Amino acid sequence: MFAGKTALVTGSTRGIGFEIARAFAKSGANVVVNGASDAAQVEAARVALAQDHDVGVMGWRADVANADEVEDMIAAATRRFGGVDILVANAGVQHVAPIEEFPIEAWSRVLATNLSSAFYAMRAVLPQMKSRKRGRIILIASAHATVASPFKSAYVAAKHGLAGLAKTAALETARDGITVNAIAPGYVWTELVDRQIPATMAARGMTREEVMDQVLLAAQPIRRFVTPQEVADLAVYLASDAASAITGAILPMDGGWTAQ
Ligand code: NAD
């Protein structure tokens, strides 16, 4: 489906991002995988995709919270593959704490990693997409782009921000053959969710089992986690020609969470 095209997925050494990168490789796109700090993890993801798929796979270590590193990554991908046709801004981190105890450093890190990163990446990639008159930008937001939960102030603010950024970029690019959309998943079982359980237990005075049942699965009427593959399939669809009239949309994939 995407032969000759290149998809760059931020935060793709594991979790949802890795599945998105895999889905694009499976669909014939060259892919760029990215992670922040651990070069070995980036290389492991690159090797895993390269050995299973007959496409170009590039690994690039970059902290997406740093605008210069994001620009360098997009320039390197453009040199290697001739351009970035599909940008998936997926990297994200979480911090769970009441506002009055929320460390300023954590606030800044969550905003930079989840929100500013997407702005840096689209700012760097839009000139080439505009000159080709085609492009796809997909932001991995969250159900927290439209509703809130207590103790996640920075994450909810960042994800709401991504919704506004997607809409603004969609309007700016509507006549350029480019679409910009956000996917808003509910809970997906990944390290990001696993790691927030201890802080959620502390903030709510609950056991691990109570957090799983009364916080995570209770949010989703389907009473199961969304899978990374389901999110990846939607990303592939949004990047396809069939989705060229969908732009500026915040698409829920949350098992009914935000229908309530
Ligand atoms: P994860 O923790 O499993 O993976 C996050 C990825 O981002 C990793 O590859 C990590 O190395 C990378 N990353 C983190 N900080 C980075 C940085 N500064 N620079 C570059 N890469 C960085 O998380 P996940 O659950 O797969 O989350 C992926 C995205 O999906 C995030 O934006 C998250 O907010 C969003 N999301 C997740 C869920 C969920 O329930 N898991 C729900 C809705 C939205």
PDB file of C-alpha atoms and ligand atoms in Angstrom:
ATOM      1  CA  MET A   1       0.000   0.000   0.000  1.00  0.00           C
ATOM      2  CA  PHE A   2       2.856   2.401   0.860  1.00  0.00           C
ATOM      3  CA  ALA A   3       5.663   1.215  -1.411  1.00  0.00           C
ATOM      4  CA  GLY A   4       8.233   3.993  -1.838  1.00  0.00           C
ATOM      5  CA  LYS A   5       6.761   6.004   1.046  1.00  0.00           C
ATOM      6  CA  THR A   6       8.422   6.636   4.390  1.00  0.00           C
ATOM      7  CA  ALA A   7       6.757   6.666   7.801  1.00  0.00           C
ATOM      8  CA  LEU A   8       8.549   8.189  10.803  1.00  0.00           C
ATOM      9  CA  VAL A   9       7.119   7.142  14.171  1.00  0.00           C
ATOM     10  CA  THR A  10       8.384   8.878  17.301  1.00  0.00           C
ATOM     11  CA  GLY A  11       8.703   6.819  20.479  1.00  0.00           C
ATOM     12  CA  SER A  12       8.613   3.517  18.609  1.00  0.00           C
ATOM     13  CA  THR A  13      11.000   1.230  20.477  1.00  0.00           C
ATOM     14  CA  ARG A  14       8.048  -0.491  22.178  1.00  0.00           C
ATOM     15  CA  GLY A  15       4.342  -0.246  22.919  1.00  0.00           C
ATOM     16  CA  ILE A  16       1.929   1.480  20.573  1.00  0.00           C
ATOM     17  CA  GLY A  17       4.662   3.199  18.563  1.00  0.00           C
ATOM     18  CA  PHE A  18       6.437  -0.061  17.775  1.00  0.00           C
ATOM     19  CA  GLU A  19       3.167  -1.626  16.570  1.00  0.00           C
ATOM     20  CA  ILE A  20       2.500   1.404  14.381  1.00  0.00           C
ATOM     21  CA  ALA A  21       5.993   1.172  12.885  1.00  0.00           C
ATOM     22  CA  ARG A  22       5.479  -2.553  12.313  1.00  0.00           C
ATOM     23  CA  ALA A  23       2.100  -1.971  10.642  1.00  0.00           C
ATOM     24  CA  PHE A  24       3.615   0.548   8.223  1.00  0.00           C
ATOM     25  CA  ALA A  25       6.535  -1.778   7.439  1.00  0.00           C
ATOM     26  CA  LYS A  26       4.024  -4.568   6.804  1.00  0.00           C
ATOM     27  CA  SER A  27       2.170  -2.228   4.434  1.00  0.00           C
ATOM     28  CA  GLY A  28       5.351  -1.605   2.435  1.00  0.00           C
ATOM     29  CA  ALA A  29       6.565   1.731   3.818  1.00  0.00           C
ATOM     30  CA  ASN A  30      10.139   2.449   4.800  1.00  0.00           C
ATOM     31  CA  VAL A  31      10.101   3.225   8.499  1.00  0.00           C
ATOM     32  CA  VAL A  32      12.091   5.324  10.928  1.00  0.00           C
ATOM     33  CA  VAL A  33      11.989   4.100  14.530  1.00  0.00           C
ATOM     34  CA  ASN A  34      12.908   6.421  17.366  1.00  0.00           C
ATOM     35  CA  GLY A  35      13.575   6.326  21.073  1.00  0.00           C
ATOM     36  CA  ALA A  36      14.977   8.820  23.530  1.00  0.00           C
ATOM     37  CA  SER A  37      17.945   7.586  25.436  1.00  0.00           C
ATOM     38  CA  ASP A  38      18.855   3.954  25.018  1.00  0.00           C
ATOM     39  CA  ALA A  39      20.609   3.387  21.681  1.00  0.00           C
ATOM     40  CA  ALA A  40      20.414  -0.397  22.221  1.00  0.00           C
ATOM     41  CA  GLN A  41      16.615  -0.269  22.405  1.00  0.00           C
ATOM     42  CA  VAL A  42      16.432   1.751  19.195  1.00  0.00           C
ATOM     43  CA  GLU A  43      18.728  -0.727  17.481  1.00  0.00           C
ATOM     44  CA  ALA A  44      16.725  -3.710  18.782  1.00  0.00           C
ATOM     45  CA  ALA A  45      13.516  -2.230  17.351  1.00  0.00           C
ATOM     46  CA  ARG A  46      15.233  -1.496  14.050  1.00  0.00           C
ATOM     47  CA  VAL A  47      16.589  -5.046  13.762  1.00  0.00           C
ATOM     48  CA  ALA A  48      13.242  -6.597  14.724  1.00  0.00           C
ATOM     49  CA  LEU A  49      11.467  -4.749  11.911  1.00  0.00           C
ATOM     50  CA  ALA A  50      14.243  -5.094   9.327  1.00  0.00           C
ATOM     51  CA  GLN A  51      14.460  -8.858   9.689  1.00  0.00           C
ATOM     52  CA  ASP A  52      10.725  -9.384   9.136  1.00  0.00           C
ATOM     53  CA  HIS A  53       9.996  -6.843   6.421  1.00  0.00           C
ATOM     54  CA  ASP A  54      11.547  -6.131   3.057  1.00  0.00           C
ATOM     55  CA  VAL A  55      11.591  -2.343   3.493  1.00  0.00           C
ATOM     56  CA  GLY A  56      14.182   0.207   4.564  1.00  0.00           C
ATOM     57  CA  VAL A  57      14.298   0.562   8.338  1.00  0.00           C
ATOM     58  CA  MET A  58      16.272   3.306  10.045  1.00  0.00           C
ATOM     59  CA  GLY A  59      16.757   3.723  13.785  1.00  0.00           C
ATOM     60  CA  TRP A  60      17.365   7.173  15.229  1.00  0.00           C
ATOM     61  CA  ARG A  61      17.979   8.140  18.830  1.00  0.00           C
ATOM     62  CA  ALA A  62      16.482  11.541  19.561  1.00  0.00           C
ATOM     63  CA  ASP A  63      14.822  13.123  22.563  1.00  0.00           C
ATOM     64  CA  VAL A  64      11.609  14.461  21.057  1.00  0.00           C
ATOM     65  CA  ALA A  65      11.430  17.075  23.801  1.00  0.00           C
ATOM     66  CA  ASN A  66      14.410  18.732  22.117  1.00  0.00           C
ATOM     67  CA  ALA A  67      13.549  20.674  18.940  1.00  0.00           C
ATOM     68  CA  ASP A  68      17.071  20.452  17.491  1.00  0.00           C
ATOM     69  CA  GLU A  69      17.191  16.677  17.918  1.00  0.00           C
ATOM     70  CA  VAL A  70      13.799  16.329  16.226  1.00  0.00           C
ATOM     71  CA  GLU A  71      14.928  18.490  13.293  1.00  0.00           C
ATOM     72  CA  ASP A  72      18.118  16.444  12.951  1.00  0.00           C
ATOM     73  CA  MET A  73      16.104  13.215  12.915  1.00  0.00           C
ATOM     74  CA  ILE A  74      13.798  14.436  10.159  1.00  0.00           C
ATOM     75  CA  ALA A  75      16.747  15.716   8.138  1.00  0.00           C
ATOM     76  CA  ALA A  76      18.505  12.348   8.492  1.00  0.00           C
ATOM     77  CA  ALA A  77      15.375  10.420   7.458  1.00  0.00           C
ATOM     78  CA  THR A  78      14.951  12.728   4.469  1.00  0.00           C
ATOM     79  CA  ARG A  79      18.571  12.160   3.401  1.00  0.00           C
ATOM     80  CA  ARG A  80      18.218   8.388   3.710  1.00  0.00           C
ATOM     81  CA  PHE A  81      14.780   7.891   2.099  1.00  0.00           C
ATOM     82  CA  GLY A  82      14.217  11.085   0.089  1.00  0.00           C
ATOM     83  CA  GLY A  83      11.462  12.407   2.335  1.00  0.00           C
ATOM     84  CA  VAL A  84       9.076  11.750   5.193  1.00  0.00           C
ATOM     85  CA  ASP A  85       5.582  11.088   3.817  1.00  0.00           C
ATOM     86  CA  ILE A  86       3.897  10.005   7.038  1.00  0.00           C
ATOM     87  CA  LEU A  87       4.671  11.454  10.463  1.00  0.00           C
ATOM     88  CA  VAL A  88       3.273   9.709  13.507  1.00  0.00           C
ATOM     89  CA  ALA A  89       3.900  11.752  16.667  1.00  0.00           C
ATOM     90  CA  ASN A  90       3.517   9.012  19.252  1.00  0.00           C
ATOM     91  CA  ALA A  91       6.145   9.511  21.961  1.00  0.00           C
ATOM     92  CA  GLY A  92       4.645  10.202  25.336  1.00  0.00           C
ATOM     93  CA  VAL A  93       5.198   9.911  29.066  1.00  0.00           C
ATOM     94  CA  GLN A  94       2.937  10.043  32.100  1.00  0.00           C
ATOM     95  CA  HIS A  95       3.236  11.354  35.641  1.00  0.00           C
ATOM     96  CA  VAL A  96       0.522  10.805  38.259  1.00  0.00           C
ATOM     97  CA  ALA A  97       0.240  13.098  41.306  1.00  0.00           C
ATOM     98  CA  PRO A  98      -2.131  15.667  42.825  1.00  0.00           C
ATOM     99  CA  ILE A  99      -1.539  19.156  41.417  1.00  0.00           C
ATOM    100  CA  GLU A 100      -0.182  20.575  44.681  1.00  0.00           C
ATOM    101  CA  GLU A 101       2.423  17.793  44.820  1.00  0.00           C
ATOM    102  CA  PHE A 102       3.139  17.663  41.084  1.00  0.00           C
ATOM    103  CA  PRO A 103       6.865  18.365  40.550  1.00  0.00           C
ATOM    104  CA  ILE A 104       7.514  21.323  38.244  1.00  0.00           C
ATOM    105  CA  GLU A 105      10.114  19.191  36.433  1.00  0.00           C
ATOM    106  CA  ALA A 106       7.522  16.488  35.745  1.00  0.00           C
ATOM    107  CA  TRP A 107       5.032  19.056  34.439  1.00  0.00           C
ATOM    108  CA  SER A 108       7.633  20.457  32.034  1.00  0.00           C
ATOM    109  CA  ARG A 109       8.788  17.002  30.911  1.00  0.00           C
ATOM    110  CA  VAL A 110       5.256  15.722  30.223  1.00  0.00           C
ATOM    111  CA  LEU A 111       4.324  18.874  28.283  1.00  0.00           C
ATOM    112  CA  ALA A 112       7.541  18.821  26.257  1.00  0.00           C
ATOM    113  CA  THR A 113       7.466  15.095  25.481  1.00  0.00           C
ATOM    114  CA  ASN A 114       3.757  14.758  24.708  1.00  0.00           C
ATOM    115  CA  LEU A 115       2.888  18.135  23.175  1.00  0.00           C
ATOM    116  CA  SER A 116       5.822  20.311  22.131  1.00  0.00           C
ATOM    117  CA  SER A 117       7.409  17.268  20.470  1.00  0.00           C
ATOM    118  CA  ALA A 118       4.524  17.004  17.994  1.00  0.00           C
ATOM    119  CA  PHE A 119       4.816  20.702  17.178  1.00  0.00           C
ATOM    120  CA  TYR A 120       8.577  20.385  16.615  1.00  0.00           C
ATOM    121  CA  ALA A 121       8.110  17.379  14.325  1.00  0.00           C
ATOM    122  CA  MET A 122       5.309  18.848  12.221  1.00  0.00           C
ATOM    123  CA  ARG A 123       7.128  22.177  11.976  1.00  0.00           C
ATOM    124  CA  ALA A 124      10.168  20.359  10.591  1.00  0.00           C
ATOM    125  CA  VAL A 125       8.285  18.114   8.169  1.00  0.00           C
ATOM    126  CA  LEU A 126       5.596  20.437   6.783  1.00  0.00           C
ATOM    127  CA  PRO A 127       7.799  22.332   4.301  1.00  0.00           C
ATOM    128  CA  GLN A 128       8.644  19.156   2.381  1.00  0.00           C
ATOM    129  CA  MET A 129       5.062  17.838   2.587  1.00  0.00           C
ATOM    130  CA  LYS A 130       3.726  21.164   1.289  1.00  0.00           C
ATOM    131  CA  SER A 131       6.178  21.203  -1.590  1.00  0.00           C
ATOM    132  CA  ARG A 132       5.150  17.642  -2.598  1.00  0.00           C
ATOM    133  CA  LYS A 133       1.458  18.493  -2.075  1.00  0.00           C
ATOM    134  CA  ARG A 134       0.923  15.362  -0.038  1.00  0.00           C
ATOM    135  CA  GLY A 135       1.483  14.169   3.475  1.00  0.00           C
ATOM    136  CA  ARG A 136      -0.056  12.513   6.466  1.00  0.00           C
ATOM    137  CA  ILE A 137       0.380  13.606  10.072  1.00  0.00           C
ATOM    138  CA  ILE A 138      -1.090  11.479  12.838  1.00  0.00           C
ATOM    139  CA  LEU A 139      -0.854  12.520  16.480  1.00  0.00           C
ATOM    140  CA  ILE A 140      -1.319   9.838  19.108  1.00  0.00           C
ATOM    141  CA  ALA A 141      -3.408  11.708  21.649  1.00  0.00           C
ATOM    142  CA  SER A 142      -5.625   9.926  24.182  1.00  0.00           C
ATOM    143  CA  ALA A 143      -9.145   9.816  25.551  1.00  0.00           C
ATOM    144  CA  HIS A 144      -7.532  12.419  27.805  1.00  0.00           C
ATOM    145  CA  ALA A 145      -7.600  14.767  24.804  1.00  0.00           C
ATOM    146  CA  THR A 146     -11.321  15.252  25.432  1.00  0.00           C
ATOM    147  CA  VAL A 147     -11.994  14.185  29.033  1.00  0.00           C
ATOM    148  CA  ALA A 148      -9.978  14.424  32.244  1.00  0.00           C
ATOM    149  CA  SER A 149      -8.995  12.144  35.105  1.00  0.00           C
ATOM    150  CA  PRO A 150      -7.742  13.366  38.471  1.00  0.00           C
ATOM    151  CA  PHE A 151      -3.983  13.366  39.218  1.00  0.00           C
ATOM    152  CA  LYS A 152      -2.956  13.574  35.542  1.00  0.00           C
ATOM    153  CA  SER A 153      -2.930  17.354  35.118  1.00  0.00           C
ATOM    154  CA  ALA A 154       0.096  17.590  32.822  1.00  0.00           C
ATOM    155  CA  TYR A 155      -0.911  14.631  30.660  1.00  0.00           C
ATOM    156  CA  VAL A 156      -4.510  15.805  30.270  1.00  0.00           C
ATOM    157  CA  ALA A 157      -3.348  19.353  29.462  1.00  0.00           C
ATOM    158  CA  ALA A 158      -0.839  18.039  26.920  1.00  0.00           C
ATOM    159  CA  LYS A 159      -3.339  15.705  25.243  1.00  0.00           C
ATOM    160  CA  HIS A 160      -6.004  18.440  25.063  1.00  0.00           C
ATOM    161  CA  GLY A 161      -3.261  20.563  23.529  1.00  0.00           C
ATOM    162  CA  LEU A 162      -2.597  17.918  20.891  1.00  0.00           C
ATOM    163  CA  ALA A 163      -6.251  18.052  19.853  1.00  0.00           C
ATOM    164  CA  GLY A 164      -5.970  21.800  19.313  1.00  0.00           C
ATOM    165  CA  LEU A 165      -2.693  21.391  17.459  1.00  0.00           C
ATOM    166  CA  ALA A 166      -4.179  18.758  15.127  1.00  0.00           C
ATOM    167  CA  LYS A 167      -7.135  20.986  14.293  1.00  0.00           C
ATOM    168  CA  THR A 168      -4.960  24.045  13.682  1.00  0.00           C
ATOM    169  CA  ALA A 169      -2.498  22.165  11.478  1.00  0.00           C
ATOM    170  CA  ALA A 170      -5.377  20.597   9.546  1.00  0.00           C
ATOM    171  CA  LEU A 171      -6.759  24.029   8.697  1.00  0.00           C
ATOM    172  CA  GLU A 172      -3.343  25.339   7.674  1.00  0.00           C
ATOM    173  CA  THR A 173      -2.750  22.388   5.321  1.00  0.00           C
ATOM    174  CA  ALA A 174      -6.254  21.692   4.020  1.00  0.00           C
ATOM    175  CA  ARG A 175      -5.401  22.732   0.434  1.00  0.00           C
ATOM    176  CA  ASP A 176      -2.001  21.063   0.348  1.00  0.00           C
ATOM    177  CA  GLY A 177      -2.899  17.374   0.038  1.00  0.00           C
ATOM    178  CA  ILE A 178      -1.992  16.913   3.699  1.00  0.00           C
ATOM    179  CA  THR A 179      -4.200  15.565   6.452  1.00  0.00           C
ATOM    180  CA  VAL A 180      -3.601  16.012  10.167  1.00  0.00           C
ATOM    181  CA  ASN A 181      -5.549  13.907  12.638  1.00  0.00           C
ATOM    182  CA  ALA A 182      -5.306  12.687  16.197  1.00  0.00           C
ATOM    183  CA  ILE A 183      -6.114   9.200  17.432  1.00  0.00           C
ATOM    184  CA  ALA A 184      -7.524   9.177  20.956  1.00  0.00           C
ATOM    185  CA  PRO A 185      -7.059   5.703  22.452  1.00  0.00           C
ATOM    186  CA  GLY A 186      -8.491   4.578  25.750  1.00  0.00           C
ATOM    187  CA  TYR A 187      -6.328   2.389  27.971  1.00  0.00           C
ATOM    188  CA  VAL A 188      -3.887   0.217  26.038  1.00  0.00           C
ATOM    189  CA  TRP A 189      -1.860  -2.305  28.063  1.00  0.00           C
ATOM    190  CA  THR A 190       1.736  -1.022  27.702  1.00  0.00           C
ATOM    191  CA  GLU A 191       4.614  -0.028  29.990  1.00  0.00           C
ATOM    192  CA  LEU A 192       3.174   3.490  30.168  1.00  0.00           C
ATOM    193  CA  VAL A 193       0.070   2.130  31.907  1.00  0.00           C
ATOM    194  CA  ASP A 194       1.890  -0.497  33.977  1.00  0.00           C
ATOM    195  CA  ARG A 195       4.300   2.141  35.341  1.00  0.00           C
ATOM    196  CA  GLN A 196       1.546   4.502  36.505  1.00  0.00           C
ATOM    197  CA  ILE A 197      -0.184   1.887  38.658  1.00  0.00           C
ATOM    198  CA  PRO A 198       1.937   2.418  41.834  1.00  0.00           C
ATOM    199  CA  ALA A 199       1.367   6.217  41.781  1.00  0.00           C
ATOM    200  CA  THR A 200      -2.340   5.716  41.078  1.00  0.00           C
ATOM    201  CA  MET A 201      -2.531   3.267  44.011  1.00  0.00           C
ATOM    202  CA  ALA A 202      -0.943   5.923  46.232  1.00  0.00           C
ATOM    203  CA  ALA A 203      -3.041   8.839  44.943  1.00  0.00           C
ATOM    204  CA  ARG A 204      -6.329   6.939  45.282  1.00  0.00           C
ATOM    205  CA  GLY A 205      -5.522   4.695  48.243  1.00  0.00           C
ATOM    206  CA  MET A 206      -6.237   1.552  46.225  1.00  0.00           C
ATOM    207  CA  THR A 207      -4.670  -1.856  45.664  1.00  0.00           C
ATOM    208  CA  ARG A 208      -3.265  -2.823  42.268  1.00  0.00           C
ATOM    209  CA  GLU A 209      -6.347  -4.956  41.559  1.00  0.00           C
ATOM    210  CA  GLU A 210      -8.667  -2.072  42.484  1.00  0.00           C
ATOM    211  CA  VAL A 211      -6.782   0.287  40.151  1.00  0.00           C
ATOM    212  CA  MET A 212      -7.063  -2.234  37.302  1.00  0.00           C
ATOM    213  CA  ASP A 213     -10.748  -2.856  37.863  1.00  0.00           C
ATOM    214  CA  GLN A 214     -12.133   0.398  39.283  1.00  0.00           C
ATOM    215  CA  VAL A 215      -9.965   2.934  37.431  1.00  0.00           C
ATOM    216  CA  LEU A 216      -8.608   1.469  34.205  1.00  0.00           C
ATOM    217  CA  LEU A 217     -11.200  -1.027  33.005  1.00  0.00           C
ATOM    218  CA  ALA A 218     -14.042   0.863  34.681  1.00  0.00           C
ATOM    219  CA  ALA A 219     -13.415   3.707  32.240  1.00  0.00           C
ATOM    220  CA  GLN A 220     -14.064   1.480  29.238  1.00  0.00           C
ATOM    221  CA  PRO A 221     -17.536   0.022  28.742  1.00  0.00           C
ATOM    222  CA  ILE A 222     -16.076  -2.803  26.626  1.00  0.00           C
ATOM    223  CA  ARG A 223     -14.212  -3.884  29.817  1.00  0.00           C
ATOM    224  CA  ARG A 224     -10.982  -4.719  28.029  1.00  0.00           C
ATOM    225  CA  PHE A 225      -7.869  -2.869  27.025  1.00  0.00           C
ATOM    226  CA  VAL A 226      -7.550  -1.500  23.492  1.00  0.00           C
ATOM    227  CA  THR A 227      -4.701  -3.308  21.714  1.00  0.00           C
ATOM    228  CA  PRO A 228      -1.691  -1.597  20.143  1.00  0.00           C
ATOM    229  CA  GLN A 229      -2.565  -3.368  16.877  1.00  0.00           C
ATOM    230  CA  GLU A 230      -6.000  -1.743  16.830  1.00  0.00           C
ATOM    231  CA  VAL A 231      -4.404   1.698  17.145  1.00  0.00           C
ATOM    232  CA  ALA A 232      -1.846   0.811  14.462  1.00  0.00           C
ATOM    233  CA  ASP A 233      -4.547  -0.321  12.023  1.00  0.00           C
ATOM    234  CA  LEU A 234      -6.321   3.028  12.401  1.00  0.00           C
ATOM    235  CA  ALA A 235      -3.049   4.879  11.802  1.00  0.00           C
ATOM    236  CA  VAL A 236      -2.492   2.919   8.591  1.00  0.00           C
ATOM    237  CA  TYR A 237      -6.019   3.705   7.448  1.00  0.00           C
ATOM    238  CA  LEU A 238      -5.574   7.428   8.169  1.00  0.00           C
ATOM    239  CA  ALA A 239      -2.397   7.392   6.080  1.00  0.00           C
ATOM    240  CA  SER A 240      -4.149   5.754   3.126  1.00  0.00           C
ATOM    241  CA  ASP A 241      -5.656   7.522   0.116  1.00  0.00           C
ATOM    242  CA  ALA A 242      -9.103   6.368   1.281  1.00  0.00           C
ATOM    243  CA  ALA A 243      -8.820   8.725   4.262  1.00  0.00           C
ATOM    244  CA  SER A 244      -7.934  11.881   2.326  1.00  0.00           C
ATOM    245  CA  ALA A 245     -11.155  13.659   3.368  1.00  0.00           C
ATOM    246  CA  ILE A 246     -10.551  13.054   7.067  1.00  0.00           C
ATOM    247  CA  THR A 247      -8.597  15.953   8.520  1.00  0.00           C
ATOM    248  CA  GLY A 248      -8.708  17.851  11.786  1.00  0.00           C
ATOM    249  CA  ALA A 249     -10.452  14.903  13.436  1.00  0.00           C
ATOM    250  CA  ILE A 250      -9.899  13.567  16.929  1.00  0.00           C
ATOM    251  CA  LEU A 251     -10.811   9.916  16.477  1.00  0.00           C
ATOM    252  CA  PRO A 252     -11.658   7.980  19.622  1.00  0.00           C
ATOM    253  CA  MET A 253     -10.635   4.345  19.973  1.00  0.00           C
ATOM    254  CA  ASP A 254     -11.619   3.980  23.578  1.00  0.00           C
ATOM    255  CA  GLY A 255     -14.151   1.181  23.923  1.00  0.00           C
ATOM    256  CA  GLY A 256     -16.928   3.660  24.646  1.00  0.00           C
ATOM    257  CA  TRP A 257     -15.095   5.635  27.377  1.00  0.00           C
ATOM    258  CA  THR A 258     -15.937   9.091  26.045  1.00  0.00           C
ATOM    259  CA  ALA A 259     -19.485   8.106  25.035  1.00  0.00           C
ATOM    260  CA  GLN A 260     -20.474   8.103  28.701  1.00  0.00           C
TER     261      GLN A 260
HETATM  262  P1  NAD B   1       5.351   3.232  26.197  1.00  0.00           P
HETATM  263  O1  NAD B   1       5.883   3.795  27.466  1.00  0.00           O
HETATM  264  O2  NAD B   1       5.169   1.766  26.081  1.00  0.00           O
HETATM  265  O3  NAD B   1       6.216   3.724  24.954  1.00  0.00           O
HETATM  266  C1  NAD B   1       6.593   5.068  24.849  1.00  0.00           C
HETATM  267  C2  NAD B   1       7.643   5.195  23.767  1.00  0.00           C
HETATM  268  O4  NAD B   1       8.038   6.567  23.722  1.00  0.00           O
HETATM  269  C3  NAD B   1       8.900   4.385  24.049  1.00  0.00           C
HETATM  270  O5  NAD B   1       9.414   3.910  22.825  1.00  0.00           O
HETATM  271  C4  NAD B   1       9.842   5.423  24.654  1.00  0.00           C
HETATM  272  O6  NAD B   1      11.204   5.112  24.454  1.00  0.00           O
HETATM  273  C5  NAD B   1       9.452   6.641  23.842  1.00  0.00           C
HETATM  274  N1  NAD B   1       9.804   7.909  24.466  1.00  0.00           N
HETATM  275  C6  NAD B   1       9.529   8.336  25.720  1.00  0.00           C
HETATM  276  N2  NAD B   1      10.052   9.555  25.911  1.00  0.00           N
HETATM  277  C7  NAD B   1      10.663   9.901  24.756  1.00  0.00           C
HETATM  278  C8  NAD B   1      11.400  11.030  24.323  1.00  0.00           C
HETATM  279  N3  NAD B   1      11.599  12.079  25.130  1.00  0.00           N
HETATM  280  N4  NAD B   1      11.912  11.035  23.065  1.00  0.00           N
HETATM  281  C9  NAD B   1      11.725   9.978  22.243  1.00  0.00           C
HETATM  282  N5  NAD B   1      11.036   8.877  22.590  1.00  0.00           N
HETATM  283  C10 NAD B   1      10.520   8.853  23.833  1.00  0.00           C
HETATM  284  O7  NAD B   1       3.967   4.012  25.981  1.00  0.00           O
HETATM  285  P2  NAD B   1       2.697   3.713  25.052  1.00  0.00           P
HETATM  286  O8  NAD B   1       1.590   3.308  25.950  1.00  0.00           O
HETATM  287  O9  NAD B   1       3.047   2.867  23.893  1.00  0.00           O
HETATM  288  O10 NAD B   1       2.366   5.204  24.604  1.00  0.00           O
HETATM  289  C11 NAD B   1       2.562   5.690  23.285  1.00  0.00           C
HETATM  290  C12 NAD B   1       1.680   6.895  23.092  1.00  0.00           C
HETATM  291  O11 NAD B   1       0.302   6.495  23.213  1.00  0.00           O
HETATM  292  C13 NAD B   1       1.897   8.010  24.124  1.00  0.00           C
HETATM  293  O12 NAD B   1       1.801   9.265  23.508  1.00  0.00           O
HETATM  294  C14 NAD B   1       0.745   7.801  25.079  1.00  0.00           C
HETATM  295  O13 NAD B   1       0.402   8.978  25.756  1.00  0.00           O
HETATM  296  C15 NAD B   1      -0.340   7.359  24.123  1.00  0.00           C
HETATM  297  N6  NAD B   1      -1.444   6.673  24.764  1.00  0.00           N
HETATM  298  C16 NAD B   1      -1.229   5.547  25.484  1.00  0.00           C
HETATM  299  C17 NAD B   1      -2.314   4.930  26.084  1.00  0.00           C
HETATM  300  C18 NAD B   1      -2.150   3.688  26.912  1.00  0.00           C
HETATM  301  O14 NAD B   1      -3.118   3.324  27.591  1.00  0.00           O
HETATM  302  N7  NAD B   1      -1.023   3.011  26.864  1.00  0.00           N
HETATM  303  C19 NAD B   1      -3.602   5.460  25.965  1.00  0.00           C
HETATM  304  C20 NAD B   1      -3.773   6.618  25.208  1.00  0.00           C
HETATM  305  C21 NAD B   1      -2.684   7.217  24.601  1.00  0.00           C
END
